[in-house]
């Protein structure tokens, strides 16, 4: 006997107080419904209804069974919804990562925005470098990440590309701080603060190559993760940092680069063929958060084009 189905029929008869009306509501024949109720009574070994000419009324045993059945059927409904969500990839935990230096507001927007796009889903979000994300995507320990390009994406699928123009963070007392925008060549002789090369080797090389193409030859490059030490180097006047637009701390200013010669390219990425609803929900959430809170643009900003040698990276 399909116990859940019989309990659903029993609940409907109890709610209607009449087998005929219940049969009409359930869209089944009245004799068939009566037989199912009788079979349930035989199975449970108790009489569930008192019958009379006006309809049916629950017996004391029927009232107890109805209360227990309500909890059982509600649990069955929850289980069915959860399994359907898992099959569709909407619910369940998704393992995601974002690169360092994305900014607290953008990360917070991802954490708070994901549940709206994936009700019932759980987001396990970590901070991980582009190189680290590529390793974990290949190993299957990461479902989706936010990558900075160029990088090796042969076995990955990508979300829409976004662009994050870079500027210069420098001490407020620096002579260049009075300019509304700074040319890259003006930074020749300065010491630069840049993220460690192992975070994203191709992007690191591309950034310094672009500096050279635009006439910038730094006196030194400090590979330093964003943090107190990097800020101290800038604040002391010992170096300047190439960073996306940021709210500068007291004693520092941020200025855009003239002509927008540098822009980090960013996209979500996931293993090929693994773009379930949760991955798509994360991609939409990340895109929205980056554009609203990290100064990321949907279109590539205009910049001079220079011939470049063939690259192993397609993007």
PDB file of N, CA and C in Angstrom, residues 168-171 174-177 182-194 208 211 215-222 233-234 237-242:
ATOM      1  N   UNK A 168      46.535  54.990  -9.391  1.00  0.00           N
ATOM      2  CA  UNK A 168      47.731  55.060  -8.565  1.00  0.00           C
ATOM      3  C   UNK A 168      47.342  55.514  -7.156  1.00  0.00           C
ATOM      4  N   UNK A 169      47.743  54.736  -6.171  1.00  0.00           N
ATOM      5  CA  UNK A 169      47.594  55.152  -4.771  1.00  0.00           C
ATOM      6  C   UNK A 169      48.942  55.680  -4.313  1.00  0.00           C
ATOM      7  N   UNK A 170      48.971  56.899  -3.847  1.00  0.00           N
ATOM      8  CA  UNK A 170      50.240  57.514  -3.466  1.00  0.00           C
ATOM      9  C   UNK A 170      50.046  58.398  -2.234  1.00  0.00           C
ATOM     10  N   UNK A 171      51.154  58.758  -1.638  1.00  0.00           N
ATOM     11  CA  UNK A 171      51.095  59.606  -0.441  1.00  0.00           C
ATOM     12  C   UNK A 171      50.552  60.975  -0.797  1.00  0.00           C
ATOM     13  N   UNK A 174      52.983  63.509  -2.093  1.00  0.00           N
ATOM     14  CA  UNK A 174      53.706  63.263  -3.337  1.00  0.00           C
ATOM     15  C   UNK A 174      53.406  64.389  -4.328  1.00  0.00           C
ATOM     16  N   UNK A 175      54.404  64.774  -5.119  1.00  0.00           N
ATOM     17  CA  UNK A 175      54.218  65.877  -6.070  1.00  0.00           C
ATOM     18  C   UNK A 175      53.136  65.549  -7.093  1.00  0.00           C
ATOM     19  N   UNK A 176      52.911  64.268  -7.391  1.00  0.00           N
ATOM     20  CA  UNK A 176      51.900  63.879  -8.380  1.00  0.00           C
ATOM     21  C   UNK A 176      50.486  63.930  -7.810  1.00  0.00           C
ATOM     22  N   UNK A 177      50.369  64.087  -6.510  1.00  0.00           N
ATOM     23  CA  UNK A 177      49.046  64.043  -5.880  1.00  0.00           C
ATOM     24  C   UNK A 177      48.173  65.213  -6.294  1.00  0.00           C
ATOM     25  N   UNK A 182      47.158  60.724 -13.736  1.00  0.00           N
ATOM     26  CA  UNK A 182      48.612  60.556 -13.809  1.00  0.00           C
ATOM     27  C   UNK A 182      48.958  59.686 -15.011  1.00  0.00           C
ATOM     28  N   UNK A 183      49.951  60.098 -15.779  1.00  0.00           N
ATOM     29  CA  UNK A 183      50.429  59.278 -16.874  1.00  0.00           C
ATOM     30  C   UNK A 183      51.344  58.184 -16.347  1.00  0.00           C
ATOM     31  N   UNK A 184      51.304  57.023 -16.987  1.00  0.00           N
ATOM     32  CA  UNK A 184      52.174  55.943 -16.520  1.00  0.00           C
ATOM     33  C   UNK A 184      53.643  56.350 -16.566  1.00  0.00           C
ATOM     34  N   UNK A 185      54.018  57.089 -17.616  1.00  0.00           N
ATOM     35  CA  UNK A 185      55.421  57.495 -17.743  1.00  0.00           C
ATOM     36  C   UNK A 185      55.870  58.369 -16.576  1.00  0.00           C
ATOM     37  N   UNK A 186      54.900  59.059 -15.946  1.00  0.00           N
ATOM     38  CA  UNK A 186      55.242  59.917 -14.804  1.00  0.00           C
ATOM     39  C   UNK A 186      55.725  59.097 -13.602  1.00  0.00           C
ATOM     40  N   UNK A 187      55.465  57.798 -13.620  1.00  0.00           N
ATOM     41  CA  UNK A 187      55.873  56.950 -12.496  1.00  0.00           C
ATOM     42  C   UNK A 187      57.280  56.382 -12.673  1.00  0.00           C
ATOM     43  N   UNK A 188      57.931  56.722 -13.784  1.00  0.00           N
ATOM     44  CA  UNK A 188      59.312  56.278 -13.967  1.00  0.00           C
ATOM     45  C   UNK A 188      60.185  56.749 -12.807  1.00  0.00           C
ATOM     46  N   UNK A 189      60.955  55.833 -12.269  1.00  0.00           N
ATOM     47  CA  UNK A 189      61.809  56.174 -11.138  1.00  0.00           C
ATOM     48  C   UNK A 189      61.163  55.924  -9.791  1.00  0.00           C
ATOM     49  N   UNK A 190      59.835  55.754  -9.793  1.00  0.00           N
ATOM     50  CA  UNK A 190      59.143  55.434  -8.521  1.00  0.00           C
ATOM     51  C   UNK A 190      59.297  53.946  -8.210  1.00  0.00           C
ATOM     52  N   UNK A 191      59.161  53.612  -6.957  1.00  0.00           N
ATOM     53  CA  UNK A 191      59.079  52.211  -6.576  1.00  0.00           C
ATOM     54  C   UNK A 191      57.601  51.804  -6.553  1.00  0.00           C
ATOM     55  N   UNK A 192      57.287  50.679  -7.176  1.00  0.00           N
ATOM     56  CA  UNK A 192      55.892  50.240  -7.316  1.00  0.00           C
ATOM     57  C   UNK A 192      55.561  49.156  -6.303  1.00  0.00           C
ATOM     58  N   UNK A 193      54.334  49.206  -5.779  1.00  0.00           N
ATOM     59  CA  UNK A 193      53.783  48.107  -4.976  1.00  0.00           C
ATOM     60  C   UNK A 193      52.814  47.335  -5.868  1.00  0.00           C
ATOM     61  N   UNK A 194      53.044  46.049  -6.005  1.00  0.00           N
ATOM     62  CA  UNK A 194      52.193  45.201  -6.836  1.00  0.00           C
ATOM     63  C   UNK A 194      51.971  43.886  -6.097  1.00  0.00           C
ATOM     64  N   UNK A 208      53.388  44.704 -15.825  1.00  0.00           N
ATOM     65  CA  UNK A 208      54.697  45.349 -15.954  1.00  0.00           C
ATOM     66  C   UNK A 208      55.057  45.578 -17.413  1.00  0.00           C
ATOM     67  N   UNK A 211      53.331  48.681 -18.420  1.00  0.00           N
ATOM     68  CA  UNK A 211      54.054  49.835 -17.870  1.00  0.00           C
ATOM     69  C   UNK A 211      55.222  50.204 -18.788  1.00  0.00           C
ATOM     70  N   UNK A 215      56.130  53.698 -21.263  1.00  0.00           N
ATOM     71  CA  UNK A 215      57.239  54.549 -20.848  1.00  0.00           C
ATOM     72  C   UNK A 215      57.497  54.590 -19.369  1.00  0.00           C
ATOM     73  N   UNK A 216      56.984  53.629 -18.624  1.00  0.00           N
ATOM     74  CA  UNK A 216      57.198  53.604 -17.176  1.00  0.00           C
ATOM     75  C   UNK A 216      58.256  52.570 -16.825  1.00  0.00           C
ATOM     76  N   UNK A 217      59.341  53.021 -16.250  1.00  0.00           N
ATOM     77  CA  UNK A 217      60.396  52.125 -15.773  1.00  0.00           C
ATOM     78  C   UNK A 217      60.552  52.338 -14.275  1.00  0.00           C
ATOM     79  N   UNK A 218      59.951  51.485 -13.472  1.00  0.00           N
ATOM     80  CA  UNK A 218      60.019  51.701 -12.014  1.00  0.00           C
ATOM     81  C   UNK A 218      61.423  51.451 -11.471  1.00  0.00           C
ATOM     82  N   UNK A 219      61.758  52.130 -10.396  1.00  0.00           N
ATOM     83  CA  UNK A 219      63.057  51.921  -9.763  1.00  0.00           C
ATOM     84  C   UNK A 219      63.116  50.551  -9.082  1.00  0.00           C
ATOM     85  N   UNK A 220      61.952  50.083  -8.617  1.00  0.00           N
ATOM     86  CA  UNK A 220      61.877  48.764  -7.971  1.00  0.00           C
ATOM     87  C   UNK A 220      60.415  48.351  -7.918  1.00  0.00           C
ATOM     88  N   UNK A 221      60.189  47.067  -7.766  1.00  0.00           N
ATOM     89  CA  UNK A 221      58.823  46.543  -7.622  1.00  0.00           C
ATOM     90  C   UNK A 221      58.764  45.739  -6.328  1.00  0.00           C
ATOM     91  N   UNK A 222      57.855  46.122  -5.456  1.00  0.00           N
ATOM     92  CA  UNK A 222      57.650  45.401  -4.193  1.00  0.00           C
ATOM     93  C   UNK A 222      56.464  44.455  -4.360  1.00  0.00           C
ATOM     94  N   UNK A 233      54.067  51.297   3.037  1.00  0.00           N
ATOM     95  CA  UNK A 233      55.014  51.695   1.997  1.00  0.00           C
ATOM     96  C   UNK A 233      54.515  52.927   1.259  1.00  0.00           C
ATOM     97  N   UNK A 234      53.215  52.943   0.948  1.00  0.00           N
ATOM     98  CA  UNK A 234      52.647  54.091   0.234  1.00  0.00           C
ATOM     99  C   UNK A 234      52.614  55.315   1.143  1.00  0.00           C
ATOM    100  N   UNK A 237      55.680  57.280   1.595  1.00  0.00           N
ATOM    101  CA  UNK A 237      56.248  57.939   0.421  1.00  0.00           C
ATOM    102  C   UNK A 237      57.323  57.124  -0.247  1.00  0.00           C
ATOM    103  N   UNK A 238      57.591  55.914   0.269  1.00  0.00           N
ATOM    104  CA  UNK A 238      58.646  55.090  -0.310  1.00  0.00           C
ATOM    105  C   UNK A 238      58.235  54.483  -1.638  1.00  0.00           C
ATOM    106  N   UNK A 239      56.911  54.332  -1.872  1.00  0.00           N
ATOM    107  CA  UNK A 239      56.461  53.664  -3.087  1.00  0.00           C
ATOM    108  C   UNK A 239      55.048  54.127  -3.417  1.00  0.00           C
ATOM    109  N   UNK A 240      54.619  53.808  -4.632  1.00  0.00           N
ATOM    110  CA  UNK A 240      53.228  54.027  -5.046  1.00  0.00           C
ATOM    111  C   UNK A 240      52.657  52.676  -5.445  1.00  0.00           C
ATOM    112  N   UNK A 241      51.332  52.553  -5.388  1.00  0.00           N
ATOM    113  CA  UNK A 241      50.703  51.263  -5.691  1.00  0.00           C
ATOM    114  C   UNK A 241      49.780  51.404  -6.883  1.00  0.00           C
ATOM    115  N   UNK A 242      49.782  50.384  -7.742  1.00  0.00           N
ATOM    116  CA  UNK A 242      48.828  50.314  -8.849  1.00  0.00           C
ATOM    117  C   UNK A 242      47.640  49.508  -8.376  1.00  0.00           C
TER     118      UNK A 242
END
